[in-house]
PDB file of C-alpha atoms in Angstrom:
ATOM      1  CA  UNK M   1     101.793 -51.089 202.613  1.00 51.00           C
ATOM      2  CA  UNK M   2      99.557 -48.298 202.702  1.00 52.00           C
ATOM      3  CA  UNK M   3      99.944 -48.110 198.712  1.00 49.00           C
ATOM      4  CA  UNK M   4      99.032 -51.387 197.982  1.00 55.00           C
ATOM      5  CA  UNK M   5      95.726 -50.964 200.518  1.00 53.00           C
ATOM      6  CA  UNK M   6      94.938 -47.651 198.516  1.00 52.00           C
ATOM      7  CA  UNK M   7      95.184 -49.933 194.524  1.00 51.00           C
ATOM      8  CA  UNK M   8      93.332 -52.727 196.211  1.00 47.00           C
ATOM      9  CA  UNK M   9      90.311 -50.666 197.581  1.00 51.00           C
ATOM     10  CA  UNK M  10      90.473 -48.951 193.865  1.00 54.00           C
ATOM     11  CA  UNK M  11      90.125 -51.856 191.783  1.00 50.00           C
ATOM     12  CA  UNK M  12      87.420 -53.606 194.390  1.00 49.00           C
ATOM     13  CA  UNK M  13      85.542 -49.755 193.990  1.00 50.00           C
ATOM     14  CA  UNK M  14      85.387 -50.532 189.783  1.00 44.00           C
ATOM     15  CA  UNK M  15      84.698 -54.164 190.180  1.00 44.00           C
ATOM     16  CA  UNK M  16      81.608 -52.854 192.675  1.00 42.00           C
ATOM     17  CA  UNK M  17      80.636 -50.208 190.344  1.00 43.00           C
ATOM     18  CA  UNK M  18      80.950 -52.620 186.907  1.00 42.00           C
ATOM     19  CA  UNK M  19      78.485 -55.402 188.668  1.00 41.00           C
ATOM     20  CA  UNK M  20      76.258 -52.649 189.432  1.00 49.00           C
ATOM     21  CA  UNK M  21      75.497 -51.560 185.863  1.00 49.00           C
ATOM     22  CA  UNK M  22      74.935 -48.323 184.741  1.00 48.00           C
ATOM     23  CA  UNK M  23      72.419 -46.353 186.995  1.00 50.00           C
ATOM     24  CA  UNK M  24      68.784 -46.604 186.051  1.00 50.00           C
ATOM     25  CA  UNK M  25      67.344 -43.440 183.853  1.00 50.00           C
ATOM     26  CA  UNK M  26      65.253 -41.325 185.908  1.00 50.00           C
ATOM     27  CA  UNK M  27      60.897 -42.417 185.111  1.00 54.00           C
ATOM     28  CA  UNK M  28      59.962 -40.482 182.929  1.00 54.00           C
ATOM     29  CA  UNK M  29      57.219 -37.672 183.366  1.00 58.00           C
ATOM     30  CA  UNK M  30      53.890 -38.463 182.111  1.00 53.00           C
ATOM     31  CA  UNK M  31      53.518 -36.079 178.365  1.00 56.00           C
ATOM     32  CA  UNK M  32      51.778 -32.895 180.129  1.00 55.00           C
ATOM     33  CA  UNK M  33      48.282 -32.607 178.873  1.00 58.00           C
ATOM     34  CA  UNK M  34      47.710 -29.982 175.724  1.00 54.00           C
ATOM     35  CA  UNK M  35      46.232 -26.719 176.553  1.00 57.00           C
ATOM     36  CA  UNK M  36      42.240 -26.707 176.303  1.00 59.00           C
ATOM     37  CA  UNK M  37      41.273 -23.823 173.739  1.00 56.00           C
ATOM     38  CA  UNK M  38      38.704 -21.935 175.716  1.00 57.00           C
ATOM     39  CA  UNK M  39      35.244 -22.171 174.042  1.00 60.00           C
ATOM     40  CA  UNK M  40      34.230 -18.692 172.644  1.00 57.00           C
ATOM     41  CA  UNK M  41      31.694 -16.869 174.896  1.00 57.00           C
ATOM     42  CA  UNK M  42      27.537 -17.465 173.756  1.00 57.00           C
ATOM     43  CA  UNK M  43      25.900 -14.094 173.627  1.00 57.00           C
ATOM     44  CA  UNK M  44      23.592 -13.343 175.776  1.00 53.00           C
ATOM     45  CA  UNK M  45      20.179 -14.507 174.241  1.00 58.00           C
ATOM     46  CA  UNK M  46      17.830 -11.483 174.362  1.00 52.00           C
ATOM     47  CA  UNK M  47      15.217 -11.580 177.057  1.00 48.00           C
ATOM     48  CA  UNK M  48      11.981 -12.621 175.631  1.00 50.00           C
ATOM     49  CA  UNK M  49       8.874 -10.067 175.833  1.00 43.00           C
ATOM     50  CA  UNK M  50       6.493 -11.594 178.421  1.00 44.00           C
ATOM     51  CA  UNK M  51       3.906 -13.981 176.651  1.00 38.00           C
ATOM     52  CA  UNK M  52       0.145 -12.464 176.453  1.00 36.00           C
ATOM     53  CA  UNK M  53      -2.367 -14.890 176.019  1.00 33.00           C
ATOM     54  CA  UNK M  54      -4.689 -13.251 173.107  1.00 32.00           C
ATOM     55  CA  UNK M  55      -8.363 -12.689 174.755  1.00 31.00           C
ATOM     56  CA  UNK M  56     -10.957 -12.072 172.618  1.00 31.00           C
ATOM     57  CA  UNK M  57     -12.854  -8.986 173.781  1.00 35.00           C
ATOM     58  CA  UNK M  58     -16.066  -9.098 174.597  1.00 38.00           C
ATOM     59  CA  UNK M  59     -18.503  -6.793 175.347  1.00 38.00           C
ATOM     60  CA  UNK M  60     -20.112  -6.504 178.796  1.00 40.00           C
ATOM     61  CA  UNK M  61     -23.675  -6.099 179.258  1.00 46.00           C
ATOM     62  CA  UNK M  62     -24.544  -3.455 180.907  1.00 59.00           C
ATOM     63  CA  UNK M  63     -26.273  -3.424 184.043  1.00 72.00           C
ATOM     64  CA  UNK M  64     -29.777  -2.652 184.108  1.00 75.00           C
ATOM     65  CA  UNK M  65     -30.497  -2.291 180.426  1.00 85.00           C
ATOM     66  CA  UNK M  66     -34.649  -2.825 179.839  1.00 81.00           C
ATOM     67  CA  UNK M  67     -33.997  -4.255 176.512  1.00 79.00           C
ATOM     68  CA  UNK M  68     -31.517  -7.238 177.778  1.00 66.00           C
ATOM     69  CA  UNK M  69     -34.177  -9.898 177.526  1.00 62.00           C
ATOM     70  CA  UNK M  70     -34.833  -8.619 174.107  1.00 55.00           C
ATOM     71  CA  UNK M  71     -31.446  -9.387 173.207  1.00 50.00           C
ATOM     72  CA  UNK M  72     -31.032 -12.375 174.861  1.00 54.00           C
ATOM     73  CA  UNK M  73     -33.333 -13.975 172.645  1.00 52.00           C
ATOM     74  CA  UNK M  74     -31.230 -12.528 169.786  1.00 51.00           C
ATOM     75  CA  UNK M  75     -28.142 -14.296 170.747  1.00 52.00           C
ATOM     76  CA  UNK M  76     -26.623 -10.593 171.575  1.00 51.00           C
ATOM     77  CA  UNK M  77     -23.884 -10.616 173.907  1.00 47.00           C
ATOM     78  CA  UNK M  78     -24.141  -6.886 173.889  1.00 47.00           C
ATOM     79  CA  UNK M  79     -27.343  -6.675 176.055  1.00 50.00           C
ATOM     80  CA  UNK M  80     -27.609  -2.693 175.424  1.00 64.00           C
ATOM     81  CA  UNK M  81     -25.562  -1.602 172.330  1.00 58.00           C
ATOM     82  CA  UNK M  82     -25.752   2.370 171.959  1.00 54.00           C
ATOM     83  CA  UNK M  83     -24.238   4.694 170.237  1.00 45.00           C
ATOM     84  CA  UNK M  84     -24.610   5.547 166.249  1.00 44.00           C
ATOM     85  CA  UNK M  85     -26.925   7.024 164.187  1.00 53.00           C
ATOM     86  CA  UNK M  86     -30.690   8.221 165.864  1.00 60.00           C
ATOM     87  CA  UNK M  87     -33.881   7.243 164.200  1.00 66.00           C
ATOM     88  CA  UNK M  88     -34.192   7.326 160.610  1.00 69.00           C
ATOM     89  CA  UNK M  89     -38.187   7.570 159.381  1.00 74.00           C
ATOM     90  CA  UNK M  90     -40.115   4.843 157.111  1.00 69.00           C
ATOM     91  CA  UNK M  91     -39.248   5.459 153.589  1.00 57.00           C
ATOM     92  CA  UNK M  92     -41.552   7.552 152.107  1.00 65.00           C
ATOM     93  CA  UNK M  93     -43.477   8.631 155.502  1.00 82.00           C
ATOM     94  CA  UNK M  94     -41.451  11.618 157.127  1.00 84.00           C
ATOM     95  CA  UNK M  95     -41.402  11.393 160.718  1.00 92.00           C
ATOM     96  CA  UNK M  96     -42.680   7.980 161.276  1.00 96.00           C
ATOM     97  CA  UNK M  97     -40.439   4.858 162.842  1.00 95.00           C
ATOM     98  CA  UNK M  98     -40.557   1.479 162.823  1.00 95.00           C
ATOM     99  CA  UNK M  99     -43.749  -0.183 161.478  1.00 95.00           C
ATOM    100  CA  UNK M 100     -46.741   1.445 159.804  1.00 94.00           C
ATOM    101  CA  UNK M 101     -49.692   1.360 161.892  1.00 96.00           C
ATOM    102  CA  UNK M 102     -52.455  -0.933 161.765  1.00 96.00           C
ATOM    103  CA  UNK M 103     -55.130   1.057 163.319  1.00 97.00           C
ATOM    104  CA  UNK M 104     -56.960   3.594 161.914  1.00 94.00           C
ATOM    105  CA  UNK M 105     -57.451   6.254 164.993  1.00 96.00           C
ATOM    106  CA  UNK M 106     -55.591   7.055 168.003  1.00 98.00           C
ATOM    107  CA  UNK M 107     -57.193   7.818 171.362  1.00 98.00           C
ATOM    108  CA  UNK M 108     -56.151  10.301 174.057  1.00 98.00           C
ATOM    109  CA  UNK M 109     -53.561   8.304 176.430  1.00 98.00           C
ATOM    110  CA  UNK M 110     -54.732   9.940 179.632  1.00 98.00           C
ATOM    111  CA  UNK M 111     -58.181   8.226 179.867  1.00 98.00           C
ATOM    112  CA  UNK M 112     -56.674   5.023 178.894  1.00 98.00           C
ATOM    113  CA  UNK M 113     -54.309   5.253 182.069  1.00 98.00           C
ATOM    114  CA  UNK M 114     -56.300   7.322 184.584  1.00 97.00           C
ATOM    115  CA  UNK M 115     -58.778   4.030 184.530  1.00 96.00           C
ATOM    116  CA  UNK M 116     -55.866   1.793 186.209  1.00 96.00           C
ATOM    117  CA  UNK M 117     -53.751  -1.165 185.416  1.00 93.00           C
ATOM    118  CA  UNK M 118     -56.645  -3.401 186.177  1.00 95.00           C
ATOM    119  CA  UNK M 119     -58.377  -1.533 182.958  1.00 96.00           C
ATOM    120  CA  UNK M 120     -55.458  -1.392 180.520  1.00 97.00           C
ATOM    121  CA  UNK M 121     -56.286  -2.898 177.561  1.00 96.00           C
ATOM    122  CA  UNK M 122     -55.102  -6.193 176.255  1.00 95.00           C
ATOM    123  CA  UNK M 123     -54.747  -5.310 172.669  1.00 97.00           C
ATOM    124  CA  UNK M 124     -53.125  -2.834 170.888  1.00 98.00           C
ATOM    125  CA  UNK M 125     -53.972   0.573 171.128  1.00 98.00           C
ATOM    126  CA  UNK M 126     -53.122   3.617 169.204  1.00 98.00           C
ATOM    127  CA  UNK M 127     -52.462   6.601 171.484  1.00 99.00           C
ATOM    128  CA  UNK M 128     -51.884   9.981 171.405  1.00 98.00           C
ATOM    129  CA  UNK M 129     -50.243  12.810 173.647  1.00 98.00           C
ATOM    130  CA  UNK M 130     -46.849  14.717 173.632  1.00 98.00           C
ATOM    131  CA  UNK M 131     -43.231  13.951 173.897  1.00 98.00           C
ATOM    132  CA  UNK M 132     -42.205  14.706 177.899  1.00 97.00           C
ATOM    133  CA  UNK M 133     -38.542  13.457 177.494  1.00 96.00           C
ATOM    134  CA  UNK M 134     -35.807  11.034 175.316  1.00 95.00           C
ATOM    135  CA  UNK M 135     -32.936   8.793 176.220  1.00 93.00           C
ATOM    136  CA  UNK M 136     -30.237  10.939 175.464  1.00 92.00           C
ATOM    137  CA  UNK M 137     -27.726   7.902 174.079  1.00 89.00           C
ATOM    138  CA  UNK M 138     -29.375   6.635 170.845  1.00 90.00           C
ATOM    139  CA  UNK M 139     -33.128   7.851 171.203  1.00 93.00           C
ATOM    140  CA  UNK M 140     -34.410   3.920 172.417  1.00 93.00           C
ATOM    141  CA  UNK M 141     -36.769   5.192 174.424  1.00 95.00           C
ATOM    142  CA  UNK M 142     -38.691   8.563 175.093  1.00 96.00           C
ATOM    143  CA  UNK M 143     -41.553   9.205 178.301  1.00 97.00           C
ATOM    144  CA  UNK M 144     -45.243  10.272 176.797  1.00 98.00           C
ATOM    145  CA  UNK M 145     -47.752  12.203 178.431  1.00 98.00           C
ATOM    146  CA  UNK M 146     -51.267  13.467 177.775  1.00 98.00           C
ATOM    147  CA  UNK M 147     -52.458  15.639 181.079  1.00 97.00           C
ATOM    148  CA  UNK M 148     -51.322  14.644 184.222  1.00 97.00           C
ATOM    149  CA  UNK M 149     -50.807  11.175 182.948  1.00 98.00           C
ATOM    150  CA  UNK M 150     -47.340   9.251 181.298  1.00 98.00           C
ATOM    151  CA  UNK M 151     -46.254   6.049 179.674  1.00 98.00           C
ATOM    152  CA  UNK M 152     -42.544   4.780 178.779  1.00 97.00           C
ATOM    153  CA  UNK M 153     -42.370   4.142 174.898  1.00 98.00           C
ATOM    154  CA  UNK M 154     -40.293   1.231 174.193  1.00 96.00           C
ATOM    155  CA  UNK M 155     -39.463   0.305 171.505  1.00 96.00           C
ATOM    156  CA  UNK M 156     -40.415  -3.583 170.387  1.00 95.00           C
ATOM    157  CA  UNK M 157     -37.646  -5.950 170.090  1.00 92.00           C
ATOM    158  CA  UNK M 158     -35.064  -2.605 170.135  1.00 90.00           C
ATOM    159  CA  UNK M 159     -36.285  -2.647 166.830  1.00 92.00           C
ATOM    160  CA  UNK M 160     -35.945   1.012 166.061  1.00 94.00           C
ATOM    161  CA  UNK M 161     -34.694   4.679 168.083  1.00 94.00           C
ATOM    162  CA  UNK M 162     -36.368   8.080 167.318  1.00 95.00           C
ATOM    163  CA  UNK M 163     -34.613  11.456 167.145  1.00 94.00           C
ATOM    164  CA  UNK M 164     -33.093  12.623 170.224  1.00 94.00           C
ATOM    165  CA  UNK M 165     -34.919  16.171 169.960  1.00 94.00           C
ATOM    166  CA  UNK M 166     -38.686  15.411 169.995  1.00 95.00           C
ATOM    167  CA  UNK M 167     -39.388  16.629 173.958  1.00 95.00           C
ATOM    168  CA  UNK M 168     -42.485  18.989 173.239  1.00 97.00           C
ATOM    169  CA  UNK M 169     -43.529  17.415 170.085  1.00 97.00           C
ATOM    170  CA  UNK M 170     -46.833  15.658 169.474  1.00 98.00           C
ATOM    171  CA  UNK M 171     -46.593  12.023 169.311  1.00 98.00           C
ATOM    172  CA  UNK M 172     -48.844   9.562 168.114  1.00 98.00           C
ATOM    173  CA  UNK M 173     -47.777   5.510 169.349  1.00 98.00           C
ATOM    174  CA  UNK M 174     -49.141   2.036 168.307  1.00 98.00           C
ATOM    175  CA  UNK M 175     -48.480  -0.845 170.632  1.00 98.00           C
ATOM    176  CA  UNK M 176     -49.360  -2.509 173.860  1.00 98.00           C
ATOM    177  CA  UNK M 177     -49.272  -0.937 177.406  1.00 98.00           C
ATOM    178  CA  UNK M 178     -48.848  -2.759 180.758  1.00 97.00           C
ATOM    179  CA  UNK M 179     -47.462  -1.858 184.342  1.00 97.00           C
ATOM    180  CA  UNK M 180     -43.654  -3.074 184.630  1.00 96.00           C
ATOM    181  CA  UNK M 181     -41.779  -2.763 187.617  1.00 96.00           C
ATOM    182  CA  UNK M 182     -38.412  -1.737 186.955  1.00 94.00           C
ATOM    183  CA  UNK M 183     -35.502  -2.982 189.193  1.00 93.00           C
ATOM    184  CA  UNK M 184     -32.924  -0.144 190.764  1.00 93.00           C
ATOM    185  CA  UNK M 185     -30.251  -1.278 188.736  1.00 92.00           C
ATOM    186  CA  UNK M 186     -32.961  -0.456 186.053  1.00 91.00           C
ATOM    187  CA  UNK M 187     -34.269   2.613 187.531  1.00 90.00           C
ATOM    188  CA  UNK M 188     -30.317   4.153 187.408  1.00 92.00           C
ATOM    189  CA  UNK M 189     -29.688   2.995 183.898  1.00 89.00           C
ATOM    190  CA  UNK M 190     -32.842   4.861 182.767  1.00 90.00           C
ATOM    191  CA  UNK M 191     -31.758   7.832 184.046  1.00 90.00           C
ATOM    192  CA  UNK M 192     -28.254   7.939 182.875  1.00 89.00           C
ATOM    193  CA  UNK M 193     -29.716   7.869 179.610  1.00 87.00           C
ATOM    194  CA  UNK M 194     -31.562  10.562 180.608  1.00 86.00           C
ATOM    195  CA  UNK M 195     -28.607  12.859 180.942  1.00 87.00           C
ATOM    196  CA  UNK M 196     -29.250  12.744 184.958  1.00 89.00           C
ATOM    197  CA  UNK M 197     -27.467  11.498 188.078  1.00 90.00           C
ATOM    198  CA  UNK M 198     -27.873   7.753 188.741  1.00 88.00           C
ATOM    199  CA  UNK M 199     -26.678   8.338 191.640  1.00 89.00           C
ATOM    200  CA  UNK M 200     -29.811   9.910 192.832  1.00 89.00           C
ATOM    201  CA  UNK M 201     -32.277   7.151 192.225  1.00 87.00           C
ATOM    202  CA  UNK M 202     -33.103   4.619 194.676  1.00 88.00           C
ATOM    203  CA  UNK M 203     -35.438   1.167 194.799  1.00 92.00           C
ATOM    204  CA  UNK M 204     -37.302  -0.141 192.016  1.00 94.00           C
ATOM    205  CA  UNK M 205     -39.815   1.672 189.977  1.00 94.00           C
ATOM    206  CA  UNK M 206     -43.494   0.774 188.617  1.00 96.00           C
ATOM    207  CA  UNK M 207     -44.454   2.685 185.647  1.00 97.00           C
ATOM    208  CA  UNK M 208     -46.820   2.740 182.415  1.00 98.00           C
ATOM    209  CA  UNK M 209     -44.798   1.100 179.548  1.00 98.00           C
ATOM    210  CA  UNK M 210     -46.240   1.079 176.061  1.00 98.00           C
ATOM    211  CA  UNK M 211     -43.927  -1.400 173.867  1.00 98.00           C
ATOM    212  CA  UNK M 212     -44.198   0.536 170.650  1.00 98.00           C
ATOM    213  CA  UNK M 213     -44.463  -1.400 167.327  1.00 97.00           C
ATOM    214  CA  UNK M 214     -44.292   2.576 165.386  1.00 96.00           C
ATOM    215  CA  UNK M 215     -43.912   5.830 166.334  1.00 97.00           C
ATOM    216  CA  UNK M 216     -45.521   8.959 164.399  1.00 97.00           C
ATOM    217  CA  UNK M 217     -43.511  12.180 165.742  1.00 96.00           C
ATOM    218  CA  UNK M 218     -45.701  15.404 164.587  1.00 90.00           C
ATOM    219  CA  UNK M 219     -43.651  18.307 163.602  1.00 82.00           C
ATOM    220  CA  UNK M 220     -45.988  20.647 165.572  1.00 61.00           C
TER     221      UNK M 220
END
C-alpha cells in the first residue's frame, strides 16, 4: 500500500514538474558601462603679468615759473624747461645775446629807477650797470644794479639765457622796464634758481623787471 502511494506521488511530482516547463533564465544584467579614459591634465596656463595701461608722460609745469605765460602762448606744455647748454653770443659779436640793439647809447639804470614807477619809461631803453646775481639753472635770468638801485633782466619770450658766471661783470641791457608783482609761489621759484632756500621766502614780491630784447655782458 505504502509502495503504490510512494510511485503515485512520483509520477504526479514529473507530471507537475513537465506542465511547469523548464524554469525561466535568470534577467539578464544590463552590459556594465565601459571605463571612461580620464582626460589628460591641462597645464596650468601661466599667470599673466598685470596689464599697464601705456601713459604718455608729460611734463609738469612747474610752479611759479615767470616765463609760463610766455610759453603758454607757445603751445609749451613745459611751462619752465631748464637745463642744457647756457647762453651762446650773436655770431660774430662776442659777449652779446639775443638781438642786436637798436639804440645807439645806454643810460645809467639808477636814475631811471630812483625817479619811481610812475616815471618809468614807456619805451625802450638801453641801460647800463653791473651784474648783481644769475639764475643758477640755465642763466634765464640775472638781477642788475647801478648804485643802490636793481632791476630783474628777463629775458623776452625766454628767447635766450646768458652765462651763468657774469655776477660782477658790466652789463649793458635793451628792453622795457615796469614794476611786476611776483606771486610767492613766484618769489620761491626765483630763488631756487638762485641756488638759495625757498623755504625762506614768504608773500609776494614787487620788483623792477626789465624784459630784455639783448644783453651785452662786458668782459671787464
Amino acid at each position: 500500500m505504502h509502495v503504490r502511494h510512494a510511485i503515485l506521488a512520483s509520477l504526479l511530482g514529473c507530471t507537475v514538474v513537465a506542465c511547469q516547463g523548464p524554469a525561466a533564465a535568470p534577467a539578464a544584467q544590463p552590459a556594465a558601462e565601459p571605463a571612461k579614459v580620464a582626460e589628460p591634465a591641462k597645464a596650468a596656463e601661466p599667470a599673466k603679468p598685470e596689464e599697464k595701461v601705456a601713459v604718455a608722460e608729460k611734463h609738469e609745469a612747474e610752479e611759479g615759473c615767470i616765463y609760463a605765460d610766455a610759453h603758454k602762448k607757445e603751445g609749451d606744455e613745459a611751462d619752465c624747461p631748464h637745463g642744457g647748454a647756457e647762453g651762446t653770443p650773436n655770431s660774430g659779436e662776442p659777449n652779446h645775446f639775443g638781438a642786436a640793439f637798436a639804440l645807439k647809447e645806454a643810460k645809467p639804470l639808477g636814475p631811471i629807477l630812483a625817479a619811481g614807477k610812475d616815471a618809468l619809461p614807456k619805451d625802450a631803453v638801453q641801460v647800463s650797470g653791473t651784474v648783481d646775481s644769475v639764475c643758477q639753472k640755465k642763466g634765464c635770468w640775472m638781477v642788475m644794479k647801478d648804485g643802490d638801485q636793481e632791476a630783474r633782466i628777463l629775458m623776452k619770450d625766454h628767447g635766450f639765457t646768458v652765462p651763468m658766471d657774469t655776477k660782477g661783470k658790466p652789463v649793458v641791457v635793451e628792453g622795457t622796464i615796469e614794476a611786476r608783482t611776483f606771486t610767492e609761489a613766484q618769489v620761491k621759484h626765483l630763488e631756487k634758481d638762485a641756488g638759495k632756500d625757498p623755504a625762506a621766502a614768504s608773500g609776494e614780491r614787487t620788483e623792477y623787471v626789465l624784459t630784455a630784447s639783448g644783453v651785452k655782458i662786458q668782459n671787464s
